Backbone as JSON, one array per atom type, in Angstrom:
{
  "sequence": "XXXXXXXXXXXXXXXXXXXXXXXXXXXXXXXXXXXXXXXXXXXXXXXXXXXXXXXXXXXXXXXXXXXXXXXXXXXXXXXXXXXXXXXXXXXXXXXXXXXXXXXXXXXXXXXXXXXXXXXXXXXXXXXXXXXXXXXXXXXXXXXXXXXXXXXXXXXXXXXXXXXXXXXXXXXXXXXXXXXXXXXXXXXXXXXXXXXXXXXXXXXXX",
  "N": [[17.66, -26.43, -8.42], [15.0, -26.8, -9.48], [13.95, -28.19, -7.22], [13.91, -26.15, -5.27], [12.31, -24.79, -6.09], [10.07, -25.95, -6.28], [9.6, -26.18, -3.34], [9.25, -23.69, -3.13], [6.87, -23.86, -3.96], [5.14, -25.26, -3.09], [5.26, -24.13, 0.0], [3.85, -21.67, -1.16], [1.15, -22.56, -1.79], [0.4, -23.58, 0.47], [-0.73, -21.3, 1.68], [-3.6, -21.01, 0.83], [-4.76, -22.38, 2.53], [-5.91, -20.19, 3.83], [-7.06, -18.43, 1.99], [-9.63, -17.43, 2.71], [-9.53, -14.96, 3.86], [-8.88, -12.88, 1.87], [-11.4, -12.08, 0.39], [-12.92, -11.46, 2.92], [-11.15, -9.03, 3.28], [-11.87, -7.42, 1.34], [-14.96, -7.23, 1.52], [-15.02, -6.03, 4.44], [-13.68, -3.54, 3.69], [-15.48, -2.46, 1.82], [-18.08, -2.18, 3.73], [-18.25, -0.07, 5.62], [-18.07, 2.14, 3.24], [-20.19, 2.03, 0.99], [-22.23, 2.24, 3.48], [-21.78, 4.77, 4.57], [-22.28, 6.41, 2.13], [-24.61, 5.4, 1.4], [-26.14, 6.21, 4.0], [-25.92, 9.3, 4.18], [-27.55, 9.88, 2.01], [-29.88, 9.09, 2.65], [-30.08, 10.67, 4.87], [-30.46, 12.98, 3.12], [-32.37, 13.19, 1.37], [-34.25, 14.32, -0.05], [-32.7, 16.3, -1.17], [-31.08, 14.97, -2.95], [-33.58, 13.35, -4.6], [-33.96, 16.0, -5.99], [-31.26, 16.59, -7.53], [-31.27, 14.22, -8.66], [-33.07, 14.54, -10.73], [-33.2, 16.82, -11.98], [-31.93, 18.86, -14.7], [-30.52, 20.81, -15.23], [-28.72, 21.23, -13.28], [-28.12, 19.08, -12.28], [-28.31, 15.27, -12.53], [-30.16, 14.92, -14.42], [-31.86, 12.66, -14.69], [-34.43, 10.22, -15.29], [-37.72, 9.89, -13.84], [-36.93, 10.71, -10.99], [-37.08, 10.16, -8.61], [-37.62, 7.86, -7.79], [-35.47, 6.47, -8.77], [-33.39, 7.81, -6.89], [-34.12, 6.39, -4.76], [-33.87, 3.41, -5.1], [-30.79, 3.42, -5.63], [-30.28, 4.41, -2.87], [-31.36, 2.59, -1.08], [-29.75, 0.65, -2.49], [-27.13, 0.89, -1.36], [-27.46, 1.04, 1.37], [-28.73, -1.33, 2.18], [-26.8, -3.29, 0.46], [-24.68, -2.5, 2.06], [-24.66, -3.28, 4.41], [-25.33, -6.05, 3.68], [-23.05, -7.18, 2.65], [-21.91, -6.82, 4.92], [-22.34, -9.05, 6.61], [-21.94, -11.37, 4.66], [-23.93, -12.25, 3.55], [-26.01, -13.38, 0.53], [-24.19, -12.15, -0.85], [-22.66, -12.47, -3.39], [-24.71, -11.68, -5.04], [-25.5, -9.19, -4.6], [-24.02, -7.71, -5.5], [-24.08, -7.08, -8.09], [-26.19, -5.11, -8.29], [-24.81, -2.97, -6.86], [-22.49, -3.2, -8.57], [-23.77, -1.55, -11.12], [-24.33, 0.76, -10.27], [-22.32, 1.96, -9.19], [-20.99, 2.08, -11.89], [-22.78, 3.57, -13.13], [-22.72, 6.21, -11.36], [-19.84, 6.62, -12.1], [-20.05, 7.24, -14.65], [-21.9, 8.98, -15.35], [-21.88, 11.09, -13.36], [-18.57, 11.64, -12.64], [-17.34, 11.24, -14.79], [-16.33, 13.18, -16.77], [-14.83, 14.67, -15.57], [-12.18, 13.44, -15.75], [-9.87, 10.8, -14.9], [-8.93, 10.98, -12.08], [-9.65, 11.11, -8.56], [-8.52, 12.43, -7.02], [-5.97, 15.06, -7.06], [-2.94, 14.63, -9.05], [-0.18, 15.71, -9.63], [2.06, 13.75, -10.5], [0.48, 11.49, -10.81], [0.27, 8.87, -13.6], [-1.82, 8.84, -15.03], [-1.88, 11.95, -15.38], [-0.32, 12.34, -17.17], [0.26, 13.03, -20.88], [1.22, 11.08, -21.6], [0.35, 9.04, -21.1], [-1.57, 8.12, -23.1], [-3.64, 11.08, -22.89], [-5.63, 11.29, -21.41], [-6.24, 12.28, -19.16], [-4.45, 14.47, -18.85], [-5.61, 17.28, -20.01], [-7.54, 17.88, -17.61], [-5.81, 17.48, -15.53], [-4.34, 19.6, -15.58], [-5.49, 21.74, -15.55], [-6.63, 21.41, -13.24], [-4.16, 21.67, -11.62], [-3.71, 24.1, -11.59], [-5.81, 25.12, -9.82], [-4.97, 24.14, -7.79], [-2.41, 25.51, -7.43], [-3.14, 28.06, -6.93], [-4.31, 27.84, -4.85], [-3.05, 27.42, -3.02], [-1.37, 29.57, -3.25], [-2.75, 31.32, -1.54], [-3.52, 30.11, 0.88], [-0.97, 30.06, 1.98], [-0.34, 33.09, 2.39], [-2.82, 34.66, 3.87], [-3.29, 32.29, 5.62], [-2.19, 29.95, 8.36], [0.18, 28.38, 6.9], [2.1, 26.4, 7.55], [0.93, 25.22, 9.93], [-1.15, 23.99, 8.6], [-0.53, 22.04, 6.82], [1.16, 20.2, 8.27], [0.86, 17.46, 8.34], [0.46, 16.91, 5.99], [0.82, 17.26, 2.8], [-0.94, 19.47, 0.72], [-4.21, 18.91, -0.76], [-5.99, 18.71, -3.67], [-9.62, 18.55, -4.85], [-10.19, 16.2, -7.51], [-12.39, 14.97, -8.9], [-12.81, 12.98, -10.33], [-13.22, 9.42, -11.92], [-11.62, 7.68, -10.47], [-12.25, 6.59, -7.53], [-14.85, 5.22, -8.21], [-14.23, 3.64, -10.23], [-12.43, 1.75, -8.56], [-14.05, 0.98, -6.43], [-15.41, -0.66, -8.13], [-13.91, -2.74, -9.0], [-13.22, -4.08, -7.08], [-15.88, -4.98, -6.05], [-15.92, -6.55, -8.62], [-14.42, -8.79, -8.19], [-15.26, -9.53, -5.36], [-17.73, -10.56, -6.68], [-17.31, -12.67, -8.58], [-15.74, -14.31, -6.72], [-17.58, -14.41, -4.39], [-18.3, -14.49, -1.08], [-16.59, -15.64, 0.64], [-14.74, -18.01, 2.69], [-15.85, -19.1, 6.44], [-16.29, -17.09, 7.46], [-18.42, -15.77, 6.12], [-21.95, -15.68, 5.69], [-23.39, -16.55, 3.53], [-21.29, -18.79, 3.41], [-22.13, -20.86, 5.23], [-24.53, -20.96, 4.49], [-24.25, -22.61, 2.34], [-22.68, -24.87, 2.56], [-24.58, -26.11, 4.17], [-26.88, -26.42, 3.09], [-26.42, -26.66, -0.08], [-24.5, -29.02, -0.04]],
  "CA": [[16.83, -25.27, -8.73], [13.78, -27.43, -9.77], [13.41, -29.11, -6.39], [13.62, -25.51, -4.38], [11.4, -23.91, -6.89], [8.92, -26.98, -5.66], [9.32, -25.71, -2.01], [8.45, -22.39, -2.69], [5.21, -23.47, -4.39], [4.43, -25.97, -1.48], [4.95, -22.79, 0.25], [2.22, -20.2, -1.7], [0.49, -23.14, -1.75], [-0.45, -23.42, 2.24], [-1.44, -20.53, 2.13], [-4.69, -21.27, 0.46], [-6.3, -22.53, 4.07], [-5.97, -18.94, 4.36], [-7.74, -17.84, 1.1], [-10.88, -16.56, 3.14], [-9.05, -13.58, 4.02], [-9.57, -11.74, 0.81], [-12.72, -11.27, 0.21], [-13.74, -10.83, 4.02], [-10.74, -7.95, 3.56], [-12.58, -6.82, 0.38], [-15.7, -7.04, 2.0], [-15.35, -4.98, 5.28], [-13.29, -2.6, 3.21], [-16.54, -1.43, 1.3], [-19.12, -1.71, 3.79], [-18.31, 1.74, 5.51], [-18.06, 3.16, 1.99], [-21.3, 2.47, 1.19], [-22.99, 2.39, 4.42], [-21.79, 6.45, 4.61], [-22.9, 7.06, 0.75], [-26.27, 5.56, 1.82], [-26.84, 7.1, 4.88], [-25.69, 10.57, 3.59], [-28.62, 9.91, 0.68], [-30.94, 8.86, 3.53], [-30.08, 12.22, 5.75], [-30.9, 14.56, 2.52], [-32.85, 12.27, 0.24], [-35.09, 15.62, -0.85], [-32.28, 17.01, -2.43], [-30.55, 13.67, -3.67], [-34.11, 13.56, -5.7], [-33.77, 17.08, -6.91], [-30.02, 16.64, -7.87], [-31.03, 13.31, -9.7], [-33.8, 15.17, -11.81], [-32.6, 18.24, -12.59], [-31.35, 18.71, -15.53], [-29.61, 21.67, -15.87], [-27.59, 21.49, -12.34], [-27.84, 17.68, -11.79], [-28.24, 14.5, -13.42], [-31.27, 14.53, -15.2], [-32.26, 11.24, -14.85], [-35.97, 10.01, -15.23], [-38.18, 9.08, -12.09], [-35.7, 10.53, -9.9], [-37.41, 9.99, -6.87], [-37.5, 6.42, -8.06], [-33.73, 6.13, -8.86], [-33.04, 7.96, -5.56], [-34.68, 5.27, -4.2], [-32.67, 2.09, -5.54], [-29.89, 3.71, -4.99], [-29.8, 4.8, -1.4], [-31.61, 1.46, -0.92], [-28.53, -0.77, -3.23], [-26.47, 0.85, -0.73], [-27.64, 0.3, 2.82], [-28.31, -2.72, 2.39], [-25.88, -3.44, 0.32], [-23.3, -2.8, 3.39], [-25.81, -4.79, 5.61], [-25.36, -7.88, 3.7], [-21.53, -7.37, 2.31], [-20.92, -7.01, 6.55], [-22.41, -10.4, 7.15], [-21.5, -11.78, 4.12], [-25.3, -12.77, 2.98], [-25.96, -12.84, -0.74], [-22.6, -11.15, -1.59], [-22.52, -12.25, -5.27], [-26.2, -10.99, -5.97], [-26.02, -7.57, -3.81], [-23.02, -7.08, -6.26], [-24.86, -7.13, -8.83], [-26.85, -3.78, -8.46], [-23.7, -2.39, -6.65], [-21.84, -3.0, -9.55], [-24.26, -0.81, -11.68], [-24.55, 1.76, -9.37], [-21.02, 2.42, -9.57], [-20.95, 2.64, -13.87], [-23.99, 5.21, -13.06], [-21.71, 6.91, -11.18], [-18.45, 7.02, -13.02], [-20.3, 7.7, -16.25], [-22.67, 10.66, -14.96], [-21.14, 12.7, -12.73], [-17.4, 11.91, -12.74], [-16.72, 11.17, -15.97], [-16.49, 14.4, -17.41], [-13.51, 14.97, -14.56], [-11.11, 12.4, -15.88], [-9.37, 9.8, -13.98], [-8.37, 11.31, -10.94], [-10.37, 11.61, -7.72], [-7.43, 13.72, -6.48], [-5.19, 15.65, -8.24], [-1.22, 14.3, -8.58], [0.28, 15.58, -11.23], [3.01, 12.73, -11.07], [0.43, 10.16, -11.83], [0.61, 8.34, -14.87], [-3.22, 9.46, -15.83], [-1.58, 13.08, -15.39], [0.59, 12.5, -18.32], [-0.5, 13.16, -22.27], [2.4, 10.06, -22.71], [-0.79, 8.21, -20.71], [-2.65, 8.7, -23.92], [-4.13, 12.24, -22.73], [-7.23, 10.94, -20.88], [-6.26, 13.01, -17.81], [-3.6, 15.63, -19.09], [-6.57, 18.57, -19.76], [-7.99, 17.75, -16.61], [-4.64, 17.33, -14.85], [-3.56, 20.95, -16.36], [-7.14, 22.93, -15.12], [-6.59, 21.32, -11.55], [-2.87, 21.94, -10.81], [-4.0, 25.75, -11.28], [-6.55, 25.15, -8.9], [-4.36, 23.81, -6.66], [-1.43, 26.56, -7.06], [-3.89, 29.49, -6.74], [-4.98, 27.72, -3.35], [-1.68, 27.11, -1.8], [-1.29, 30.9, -2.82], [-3.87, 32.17, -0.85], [-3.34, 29.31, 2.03], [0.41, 30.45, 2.4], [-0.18, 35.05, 2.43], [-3.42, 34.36, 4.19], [-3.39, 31.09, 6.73], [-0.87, 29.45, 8.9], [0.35, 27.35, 6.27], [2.82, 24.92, 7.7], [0.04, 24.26, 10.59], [-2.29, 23.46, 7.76], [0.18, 21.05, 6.17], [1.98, 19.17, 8.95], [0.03, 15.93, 8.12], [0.67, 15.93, 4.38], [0.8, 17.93, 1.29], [-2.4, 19.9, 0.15], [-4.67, 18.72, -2.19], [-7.19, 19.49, -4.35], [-10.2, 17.21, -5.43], [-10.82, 16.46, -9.15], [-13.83, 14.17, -8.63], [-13.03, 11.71, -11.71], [-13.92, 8.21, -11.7], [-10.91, 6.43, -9.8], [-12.52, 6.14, -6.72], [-15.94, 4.78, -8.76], [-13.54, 2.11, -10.8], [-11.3, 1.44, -8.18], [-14.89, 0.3, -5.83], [-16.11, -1.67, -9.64], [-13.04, -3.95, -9.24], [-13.25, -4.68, -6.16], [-17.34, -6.1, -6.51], [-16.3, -7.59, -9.88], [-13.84, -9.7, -7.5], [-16.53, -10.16, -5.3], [-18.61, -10.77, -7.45], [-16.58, -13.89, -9.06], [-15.33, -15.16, -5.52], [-18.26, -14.88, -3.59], [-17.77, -13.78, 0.78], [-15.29, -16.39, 1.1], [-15.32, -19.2, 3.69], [-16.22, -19.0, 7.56], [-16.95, -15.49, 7.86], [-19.14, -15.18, 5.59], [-23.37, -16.68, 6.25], [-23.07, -17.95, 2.34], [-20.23, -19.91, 3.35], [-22.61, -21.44, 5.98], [-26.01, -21.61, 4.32], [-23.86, -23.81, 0.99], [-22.49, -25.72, 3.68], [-26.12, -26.94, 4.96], [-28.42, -26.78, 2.24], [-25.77, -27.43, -0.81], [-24.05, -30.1, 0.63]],
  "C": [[15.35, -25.64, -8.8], [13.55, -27.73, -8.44], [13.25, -27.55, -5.11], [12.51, -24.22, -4.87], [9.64, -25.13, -6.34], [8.22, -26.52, -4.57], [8.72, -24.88, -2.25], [6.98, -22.74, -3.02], [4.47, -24.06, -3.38], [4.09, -24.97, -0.62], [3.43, -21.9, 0.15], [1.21, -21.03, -1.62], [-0.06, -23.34, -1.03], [-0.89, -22.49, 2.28], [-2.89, -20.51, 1.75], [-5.9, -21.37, 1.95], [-6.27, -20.97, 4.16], [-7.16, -18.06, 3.11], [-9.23, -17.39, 1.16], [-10.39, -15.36, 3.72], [-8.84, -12.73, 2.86], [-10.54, -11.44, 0.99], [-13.28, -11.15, 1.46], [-12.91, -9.65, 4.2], [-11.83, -6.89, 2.89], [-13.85, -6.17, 1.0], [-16.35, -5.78, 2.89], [-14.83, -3.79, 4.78], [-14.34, -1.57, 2.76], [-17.68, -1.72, 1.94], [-19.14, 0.04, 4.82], [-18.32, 2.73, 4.22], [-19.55, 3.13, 1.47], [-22.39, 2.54, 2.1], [-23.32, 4.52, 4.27], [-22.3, 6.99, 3.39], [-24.23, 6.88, 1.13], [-26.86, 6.48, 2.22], [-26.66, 8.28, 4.16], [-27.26, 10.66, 2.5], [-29.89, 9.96, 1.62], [-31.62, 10.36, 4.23], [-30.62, 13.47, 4.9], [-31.41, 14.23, 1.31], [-33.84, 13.29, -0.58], [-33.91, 16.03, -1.91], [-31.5, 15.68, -3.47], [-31.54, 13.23, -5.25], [-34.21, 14.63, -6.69], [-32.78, 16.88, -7.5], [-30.24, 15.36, -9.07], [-31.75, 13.69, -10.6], [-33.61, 16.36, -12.33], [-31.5, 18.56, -13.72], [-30.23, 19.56, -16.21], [-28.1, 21.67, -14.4], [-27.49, 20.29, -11.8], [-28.07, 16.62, -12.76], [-29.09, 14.43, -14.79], [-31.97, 12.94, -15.74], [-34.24, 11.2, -14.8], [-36.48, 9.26, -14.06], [-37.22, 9.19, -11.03], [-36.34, 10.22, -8.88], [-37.49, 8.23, -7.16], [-35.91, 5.68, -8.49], [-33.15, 6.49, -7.83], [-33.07, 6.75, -4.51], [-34.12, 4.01, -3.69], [-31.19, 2.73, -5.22], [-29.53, 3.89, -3.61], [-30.28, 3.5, -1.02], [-29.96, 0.2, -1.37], [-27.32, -0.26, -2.16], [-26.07, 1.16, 0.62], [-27.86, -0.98, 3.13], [-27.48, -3.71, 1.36], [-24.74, -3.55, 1.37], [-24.17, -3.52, 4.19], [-24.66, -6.02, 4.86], [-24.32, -7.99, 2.86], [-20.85, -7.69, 3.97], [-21.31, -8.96, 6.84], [-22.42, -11.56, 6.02], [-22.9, -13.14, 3.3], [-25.3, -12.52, 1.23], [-24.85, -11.87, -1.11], [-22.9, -11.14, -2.94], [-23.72, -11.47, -5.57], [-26.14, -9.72, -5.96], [-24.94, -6.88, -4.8], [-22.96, -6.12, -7.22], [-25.71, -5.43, -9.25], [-25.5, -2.65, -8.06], [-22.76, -2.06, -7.31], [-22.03, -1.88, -10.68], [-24.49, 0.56, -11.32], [-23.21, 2.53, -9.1], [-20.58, 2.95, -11.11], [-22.03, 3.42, -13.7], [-22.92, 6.31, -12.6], [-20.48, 7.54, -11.77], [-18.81, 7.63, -13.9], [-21.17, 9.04, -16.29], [-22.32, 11.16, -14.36], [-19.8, 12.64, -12.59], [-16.5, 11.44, -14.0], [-16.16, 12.39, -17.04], [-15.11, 15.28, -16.76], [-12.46, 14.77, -15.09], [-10.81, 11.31, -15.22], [-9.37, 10.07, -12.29], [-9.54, 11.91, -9.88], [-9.61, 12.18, -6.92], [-6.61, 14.17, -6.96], [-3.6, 15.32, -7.83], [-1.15, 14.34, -9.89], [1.32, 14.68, -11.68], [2.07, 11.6, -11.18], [0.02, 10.04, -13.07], [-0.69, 8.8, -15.74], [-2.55, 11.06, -15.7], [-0.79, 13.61, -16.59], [-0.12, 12.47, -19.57], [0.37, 12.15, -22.67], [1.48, 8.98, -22.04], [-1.84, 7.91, -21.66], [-3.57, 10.0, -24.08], [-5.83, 12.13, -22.3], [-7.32, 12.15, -19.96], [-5.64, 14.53, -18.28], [-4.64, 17.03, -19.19], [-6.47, 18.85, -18.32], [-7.65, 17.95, -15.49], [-4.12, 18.93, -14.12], [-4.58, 21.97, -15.01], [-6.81, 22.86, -13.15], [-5.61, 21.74, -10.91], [-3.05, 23.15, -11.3], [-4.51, 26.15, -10.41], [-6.17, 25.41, -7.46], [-3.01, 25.21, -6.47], [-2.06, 27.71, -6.39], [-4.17, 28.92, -4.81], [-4.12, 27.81, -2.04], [-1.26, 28.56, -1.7], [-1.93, 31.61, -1.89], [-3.3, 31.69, 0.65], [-1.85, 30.07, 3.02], [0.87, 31.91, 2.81], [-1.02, 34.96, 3.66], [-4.01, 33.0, 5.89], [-2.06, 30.61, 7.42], [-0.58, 27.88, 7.92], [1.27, 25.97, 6.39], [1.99, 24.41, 8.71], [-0.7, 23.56, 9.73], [-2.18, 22.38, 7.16], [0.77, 20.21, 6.84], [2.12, 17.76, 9.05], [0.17, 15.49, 7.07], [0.42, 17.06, 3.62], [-0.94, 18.69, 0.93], [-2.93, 19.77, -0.64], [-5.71, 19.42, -2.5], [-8.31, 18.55, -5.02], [-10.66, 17.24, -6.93], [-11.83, 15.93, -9.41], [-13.82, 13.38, -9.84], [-12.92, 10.26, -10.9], [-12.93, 7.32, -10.97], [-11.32, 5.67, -8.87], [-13.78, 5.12, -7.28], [-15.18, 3.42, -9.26], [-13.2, 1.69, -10.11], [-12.75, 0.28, -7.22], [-15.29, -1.17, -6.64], [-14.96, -2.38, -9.04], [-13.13, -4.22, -7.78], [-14.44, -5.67, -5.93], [-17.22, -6.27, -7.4], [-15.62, -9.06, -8.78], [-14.28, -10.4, -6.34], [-16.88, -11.04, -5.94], [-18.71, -12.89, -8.18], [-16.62, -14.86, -7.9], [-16.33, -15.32, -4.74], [-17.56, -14.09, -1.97], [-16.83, -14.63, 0.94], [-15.96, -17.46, 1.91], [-15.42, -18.69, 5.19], [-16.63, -18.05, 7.37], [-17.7, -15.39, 6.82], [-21.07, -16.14, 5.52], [-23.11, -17.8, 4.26], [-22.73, -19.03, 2.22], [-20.95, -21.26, 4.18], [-23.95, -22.34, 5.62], [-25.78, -22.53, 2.94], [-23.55, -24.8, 1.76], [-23.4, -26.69, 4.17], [-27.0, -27.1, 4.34], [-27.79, -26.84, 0.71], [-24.99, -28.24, -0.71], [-23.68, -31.1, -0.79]]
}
């Protein structure tokens, strides 16, 4: 038992030469995510500053045209230099913050769920009742819509692809990005693919 419990670890263990395939998955994973949040900020950066100063129908943040700024900035080039794997840990860094802005000002107030399923576990009040309000308000949302969709629209064309949802805009998608640049963050771009891996290589030696 001991000596095939060995193998297997010899095993998990080779795989290590491989352990630059995380974080270059991680990597390319989020630079279309924020490349498209950028740009999008870039394409309508007038109202992006109204929406961040406004206080009664947007964030109300101070110096919005100066937080607009850093932001649509932390995340163009942010995906720049997550794609080529330049300064990863640093670019994290603001990326990381820029995400807890996020979660905590505009989808916090949602709940958990950046889509509404009432079978998950944030949907339940035996989850502690983070989501359950939230859960409740949306799967009305969603019935009333499928009513309409179903008297109204061709509803099995509308559905043939998958189930109909409804968006709740809470922070999963915001946390779910945070753990991914904390893990970053820790690991670094990885080896080959990434310039880090190249410029420690030649000038930390």
């Amino acid at each position: 038992m001991i000596e095939l419990s060995n193998r297997l670890q010899d095993l998990l263990d080779a795989t290590k030469k491989l352990d630059f395939l995380g974080p270059l998955a991680l990597r390319l994973y989020l630079v279309p995510v924020f490349w498209v949040a950028g740009m999008n900020k870039v394409s309508g950066f007038d109202n992006v500053v109204a929406w961040f100063g406004n206080p009664d129908w947007g964030l109300g943040l101070p110096a919005p045209s100066l937080m607009a700024f850093l932001a649509t900035a932390t995340e163009v080039v942010g995906a720049v230099l997550l794609l080529f794997g330049i300064a990863t840990r640093w670019i994290c860094i603001p990326l990381l913050a820029t995400m807890i802005v996020a979660a905590t000002s505009v989808h916090w107030d949602n709940g958990w769920q950046a889509v509404h399923d009432s079978k998950s576990p944030f949907a339940s009040e035996y989850a502690g009742g983070f989501e359950a309000d939230d859960a409740a308000a949306a799967g009305e949302r969603l019935q009333r819509a499928k009513a309409i969709l179903e008297e109204h629209g061709n509803y099995e064309w509308l559905t043939e692809t998958g189930s109909y949802v409804i968006s709740n805009s809470g922070i999963e998608f915001a946390a779910t990005y945070f753990v991914m640049l904390l893990a970053l963050f820790f690991i670094g771009g990885g080896r080959f693919f990434s310039a880090d891996y190249w410029i420690e290589e030649r000038f930390r030696s």
